[in-house]
XYZ file of C-alpha atoms in Angstrom:
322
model
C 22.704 -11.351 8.037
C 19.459 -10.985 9.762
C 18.891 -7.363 8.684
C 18.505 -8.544 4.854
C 16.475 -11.687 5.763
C 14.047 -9.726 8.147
C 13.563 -6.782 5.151
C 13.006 -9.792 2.665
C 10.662 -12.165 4.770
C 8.400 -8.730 5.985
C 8.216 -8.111 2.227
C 7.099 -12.079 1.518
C 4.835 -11.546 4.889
C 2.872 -9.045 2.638
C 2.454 -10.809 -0.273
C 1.237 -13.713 0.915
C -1.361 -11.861 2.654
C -2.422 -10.006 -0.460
C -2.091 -12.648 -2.874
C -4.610 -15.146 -0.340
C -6.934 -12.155 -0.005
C -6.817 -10.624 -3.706
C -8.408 -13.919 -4.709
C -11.722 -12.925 -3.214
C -11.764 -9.718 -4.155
C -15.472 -8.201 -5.288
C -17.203 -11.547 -3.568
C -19.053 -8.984 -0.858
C -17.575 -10.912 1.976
C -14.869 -9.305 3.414
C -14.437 -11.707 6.432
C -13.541 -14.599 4.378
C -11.080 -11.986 2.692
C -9.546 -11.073 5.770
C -8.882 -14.738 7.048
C -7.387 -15.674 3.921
C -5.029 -13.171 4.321
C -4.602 -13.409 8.252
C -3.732 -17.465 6.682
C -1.436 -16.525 4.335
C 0.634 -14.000 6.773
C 0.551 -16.163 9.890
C 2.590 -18.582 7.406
C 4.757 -16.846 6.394
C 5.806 -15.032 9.571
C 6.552 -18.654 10.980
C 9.494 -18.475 8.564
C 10.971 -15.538 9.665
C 14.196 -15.641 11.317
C 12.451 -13.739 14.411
C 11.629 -14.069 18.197
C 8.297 -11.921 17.675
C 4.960 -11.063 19.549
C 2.262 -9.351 17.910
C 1.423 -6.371 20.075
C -1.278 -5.060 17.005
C -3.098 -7.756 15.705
C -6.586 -9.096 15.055
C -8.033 -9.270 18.221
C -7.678 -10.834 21.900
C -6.534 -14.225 21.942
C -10.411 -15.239 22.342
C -11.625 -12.674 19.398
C -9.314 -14.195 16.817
C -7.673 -17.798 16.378
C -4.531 -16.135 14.427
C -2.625 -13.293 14.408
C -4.136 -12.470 18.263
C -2.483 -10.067 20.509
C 0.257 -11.999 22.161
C 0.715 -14.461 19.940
C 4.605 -15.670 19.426
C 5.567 -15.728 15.638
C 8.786 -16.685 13.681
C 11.462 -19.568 14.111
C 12.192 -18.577 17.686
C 16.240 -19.817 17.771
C 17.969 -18.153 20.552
C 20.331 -16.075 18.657
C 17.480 -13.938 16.849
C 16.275 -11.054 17.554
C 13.025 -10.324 19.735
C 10.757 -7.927 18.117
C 6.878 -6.219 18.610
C 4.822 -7.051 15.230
C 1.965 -4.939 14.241
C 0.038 -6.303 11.661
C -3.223 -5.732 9.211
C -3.613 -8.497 6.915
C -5.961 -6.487 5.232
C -6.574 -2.971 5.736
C -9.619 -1.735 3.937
C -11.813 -5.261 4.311
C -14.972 -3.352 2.383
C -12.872 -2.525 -0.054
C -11.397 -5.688 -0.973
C -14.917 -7.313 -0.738
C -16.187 -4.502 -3.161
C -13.100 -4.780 -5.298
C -12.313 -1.029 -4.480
C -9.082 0.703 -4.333
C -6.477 1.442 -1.459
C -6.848 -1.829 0.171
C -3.399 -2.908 1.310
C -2.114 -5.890 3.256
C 0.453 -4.119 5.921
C 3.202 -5.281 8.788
C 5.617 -2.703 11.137
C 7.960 -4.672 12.811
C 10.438 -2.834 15.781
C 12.595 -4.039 19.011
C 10.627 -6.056 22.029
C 9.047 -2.882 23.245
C 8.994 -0.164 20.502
C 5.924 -0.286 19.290
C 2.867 1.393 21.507
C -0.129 -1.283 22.794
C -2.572 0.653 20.925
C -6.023 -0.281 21.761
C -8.907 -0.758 19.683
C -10.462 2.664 19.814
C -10.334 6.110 17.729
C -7.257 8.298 17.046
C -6.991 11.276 15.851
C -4.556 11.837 13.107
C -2.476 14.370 10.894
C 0.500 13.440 9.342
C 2.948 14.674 6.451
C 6.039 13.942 4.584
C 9.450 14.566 5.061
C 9.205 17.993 3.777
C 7.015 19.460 5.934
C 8.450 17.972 9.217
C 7.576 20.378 11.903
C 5.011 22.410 10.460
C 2.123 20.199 11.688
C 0.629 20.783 15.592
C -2.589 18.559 15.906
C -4.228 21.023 18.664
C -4.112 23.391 15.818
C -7.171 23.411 13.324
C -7.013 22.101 10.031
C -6.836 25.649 8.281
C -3.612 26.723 10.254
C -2.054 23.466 10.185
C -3.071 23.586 5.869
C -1.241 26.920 5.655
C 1.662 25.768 7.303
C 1.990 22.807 5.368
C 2.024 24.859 2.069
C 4.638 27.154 3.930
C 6.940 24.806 4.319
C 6.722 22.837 1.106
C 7.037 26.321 -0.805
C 3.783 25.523 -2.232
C 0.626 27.875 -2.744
C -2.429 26.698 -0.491
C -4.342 25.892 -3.890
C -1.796 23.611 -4.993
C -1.937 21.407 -1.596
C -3.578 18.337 -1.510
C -4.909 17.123 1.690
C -6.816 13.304 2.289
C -9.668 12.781 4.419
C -11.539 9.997 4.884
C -15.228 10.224 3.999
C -17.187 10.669 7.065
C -19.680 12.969 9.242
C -17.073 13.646 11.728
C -14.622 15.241 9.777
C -17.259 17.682 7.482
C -15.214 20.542 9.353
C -11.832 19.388 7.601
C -13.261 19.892 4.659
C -15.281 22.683 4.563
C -11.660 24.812 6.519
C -9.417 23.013 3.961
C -12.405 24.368 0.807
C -12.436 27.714 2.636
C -8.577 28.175 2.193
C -8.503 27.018 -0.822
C -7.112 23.531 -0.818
C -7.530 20.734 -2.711
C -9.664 17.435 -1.244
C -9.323 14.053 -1.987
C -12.097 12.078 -0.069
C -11.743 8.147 0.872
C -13.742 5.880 2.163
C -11.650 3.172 3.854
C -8.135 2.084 4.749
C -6.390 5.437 6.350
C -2.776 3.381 6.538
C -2.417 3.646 2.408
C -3.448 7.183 3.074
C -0.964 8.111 5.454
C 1.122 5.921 3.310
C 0.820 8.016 0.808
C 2.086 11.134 2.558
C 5.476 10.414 2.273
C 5.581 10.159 -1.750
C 6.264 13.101 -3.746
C 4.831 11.450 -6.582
C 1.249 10.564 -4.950
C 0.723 14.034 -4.737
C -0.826 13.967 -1.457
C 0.957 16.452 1.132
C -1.217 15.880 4.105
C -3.611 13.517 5.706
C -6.005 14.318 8.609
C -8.415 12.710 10.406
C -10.220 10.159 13.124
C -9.479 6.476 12.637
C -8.385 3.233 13.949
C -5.794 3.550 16.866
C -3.764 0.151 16.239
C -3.728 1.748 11.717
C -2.380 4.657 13.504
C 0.316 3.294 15.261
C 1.390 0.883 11.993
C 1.163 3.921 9.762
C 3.628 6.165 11.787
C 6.006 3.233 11.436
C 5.836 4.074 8.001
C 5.988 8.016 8.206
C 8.996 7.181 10.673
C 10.810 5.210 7.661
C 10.257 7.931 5.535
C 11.730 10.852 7.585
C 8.168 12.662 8.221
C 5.903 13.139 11.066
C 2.761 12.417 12.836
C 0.844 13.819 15.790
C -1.942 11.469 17.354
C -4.630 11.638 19.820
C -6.501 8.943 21.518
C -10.122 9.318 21.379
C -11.688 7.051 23.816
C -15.331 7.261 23.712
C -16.469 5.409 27.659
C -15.109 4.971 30.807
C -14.519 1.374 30.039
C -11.998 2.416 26.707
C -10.050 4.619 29.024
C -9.871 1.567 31.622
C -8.363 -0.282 28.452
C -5.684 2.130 28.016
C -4.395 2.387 31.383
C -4.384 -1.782 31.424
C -1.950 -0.949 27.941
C 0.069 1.307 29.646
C -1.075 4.787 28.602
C -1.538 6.574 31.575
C -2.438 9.931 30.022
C -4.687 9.551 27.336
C -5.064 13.385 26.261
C -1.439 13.253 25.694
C -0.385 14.456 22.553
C 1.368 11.014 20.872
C 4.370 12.289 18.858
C 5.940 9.524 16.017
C 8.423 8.963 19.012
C 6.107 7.708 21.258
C 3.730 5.979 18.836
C 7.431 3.775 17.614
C 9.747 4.359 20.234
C 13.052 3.172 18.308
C 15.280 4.334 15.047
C 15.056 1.232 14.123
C 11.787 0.261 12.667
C 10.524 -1.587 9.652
C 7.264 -1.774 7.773
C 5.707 -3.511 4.886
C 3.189 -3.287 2.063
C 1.580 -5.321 -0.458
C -1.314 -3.658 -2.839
C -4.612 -6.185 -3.006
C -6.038 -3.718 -4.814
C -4.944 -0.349 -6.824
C -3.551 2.321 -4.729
C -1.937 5.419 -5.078
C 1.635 4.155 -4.136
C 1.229 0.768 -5.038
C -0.665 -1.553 -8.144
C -2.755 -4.258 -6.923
C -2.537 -8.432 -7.398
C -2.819 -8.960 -10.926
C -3.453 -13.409 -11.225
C -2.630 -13.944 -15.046
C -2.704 -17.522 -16.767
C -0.871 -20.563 -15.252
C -1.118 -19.936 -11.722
C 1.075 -16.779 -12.390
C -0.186 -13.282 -10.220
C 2.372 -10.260 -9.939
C 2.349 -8.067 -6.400
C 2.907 -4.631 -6.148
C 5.403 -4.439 -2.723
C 7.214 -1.245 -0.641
C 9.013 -2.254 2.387
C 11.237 0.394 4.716
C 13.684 0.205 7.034
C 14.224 3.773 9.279
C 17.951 3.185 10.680
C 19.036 3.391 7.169
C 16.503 5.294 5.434
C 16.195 2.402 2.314
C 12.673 2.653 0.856
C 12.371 -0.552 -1.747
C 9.756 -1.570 -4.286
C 9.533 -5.240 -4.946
C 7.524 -6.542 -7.854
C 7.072 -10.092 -7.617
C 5.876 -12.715 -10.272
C 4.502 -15.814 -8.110
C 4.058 -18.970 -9.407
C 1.266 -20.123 -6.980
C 1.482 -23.605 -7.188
C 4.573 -23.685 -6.720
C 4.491 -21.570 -3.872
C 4.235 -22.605 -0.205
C 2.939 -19.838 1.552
C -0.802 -19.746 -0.306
């Protein structure tokens, strides 16, 4: 019984996250965007038929009043089940406040222990879809790990598409991935709809590399994992006092190579997504007359491999979660 109301109330989780932040979109202040959302999810998690602790969240307990790492969410009865919760309200807060594209409101939920303690430092990412499971090896560079990628999705190189977000640091992804021959497709925020994207034929996106956000990294292989595909991360801490932070997390090694088994250690792992704005999985909030606005949803479960898409008409005053 749980099973149907956890995929469900992950799913509602989303939306009300998107919905609350979708109303400020293109106001140029993405921190009142992002605590509308963090509002609307914290809500609606406190429905949830769930024992859970957000291990990803939006901060220390004395960095963020909601949604902090630690924090116990859900109804809390005896007989449900205990689970780690990951959570961006809003992933891609410039975009949102810019009214941009690819900015997605997004949840992985697993077993008490599943998910890794990221901590808030880089990662280093590459990640594909289920087709080309096992032809990625992040100590590789880009070009080899391109070539292999068209390999095993019997594609030519020039027909690839690889993402990469738009930055400095990763010039020399580009300029191996224009040398072989691939096609680019540059963003500029919000690498979990990226990696998201990955694992959808129909996106036409085949790879994603990259540098980003550690805790992103860990919620997007919860998605990859739901999907059947893979992803290779390394930690990037830039100080002594980051690498102090991830031996107080539990990551003893941090030049290990983080496989999609140790970023979500179970089978058994779900994950969420509502569009705020247009992406290229999902369509964003759309508010039409009457206090009426349709969401754009995905939500996965990786035991039994069941990808849904939820649209949603909400009629917000009618609604208790916003």
């Amino acid at each position: 019984m749980y099973n149907i109301d956890i995929a469900m109330g992950l799913v509602r989780v989303t939306e009300a996250a998107a919905l609350n932040g979708a109303k400020l979109m293109g106001r140029g202040d993405k921190n009142a965007a992002d605590q509308a959302a963090v509002d609307g999810m914290e809500k609606a998690f406190n429905m949830m038929p769930i024992r859970g602790k957000v291990v990803i969240g939006e901060g220390e307990m004395d960095e963020a009043p909601m949604l902090y790492i630690g924090q116990k969410v859900g109804l809390w009865h005896e007989d449900m089940p205990k689970m780690d919760i990951a959570v961006d309200p809003v992933d891609g807060t410039v975009l949102i406040a810019k009214g941009l594209p690819n900015s997605i409101a997004v949840v992985a939920m697993g077993p008490e222990g599943s998910l890794l303690h990221a901590p808030d430092m880089y990662m280093k990412k590459i990640a594909v879809g289920a087709g080309a499971k096992g032809a990625i090896d992040i100590n590789k560079s880009p070009k080899e790990n391109i070539i292999n990628v068209a390999k095993a999705l019997g594609k030519d190189v020039t027909e690839l598409t690889i993402i990469v977000q738009e930055r400095e640091r990763h010039n020399y992804i580009v300029e191996q991935a224009r040398e072989v021959g691939a096609r680019v497709k540059l963003f500029g925020e919000g690498d979990v709809a990226a990696i998201l994207a990955c694992g959808f034929e129909n996106t036409g996106i085949d790879l994603m590399m990259g540098t980003g956000g550690a805790p992103e990294g860990v919620i997007a292989a919860a998605a990859i994992k739901c999907m059947g595909g893979e992803m290779q991360a390394l930690l990037q801490p830039q100080n002594e006092k980051e690498i102090k932070r991830c031996i107080s997390m539990g990551i003893d090694d941090v030049e290990k190579v983080l496989t999609i088994d140790d970023l979500v250690r179970t089978d058994d792992v779900y994950f969420a997504a509502t569009a705020l704005t247009d992406s290229d999985l999902l369509k964003g909030v759309v508010f039409s007359r009457n206090d009426i606005a349709t969401t754009h949803s995905v939500v996965m479960r990786s035991k039994t491999g069941t990808i849904r898409f939820v649209e949603t008409i909400h009629h917000i005053n009618k609604s208790s979660l916003i």
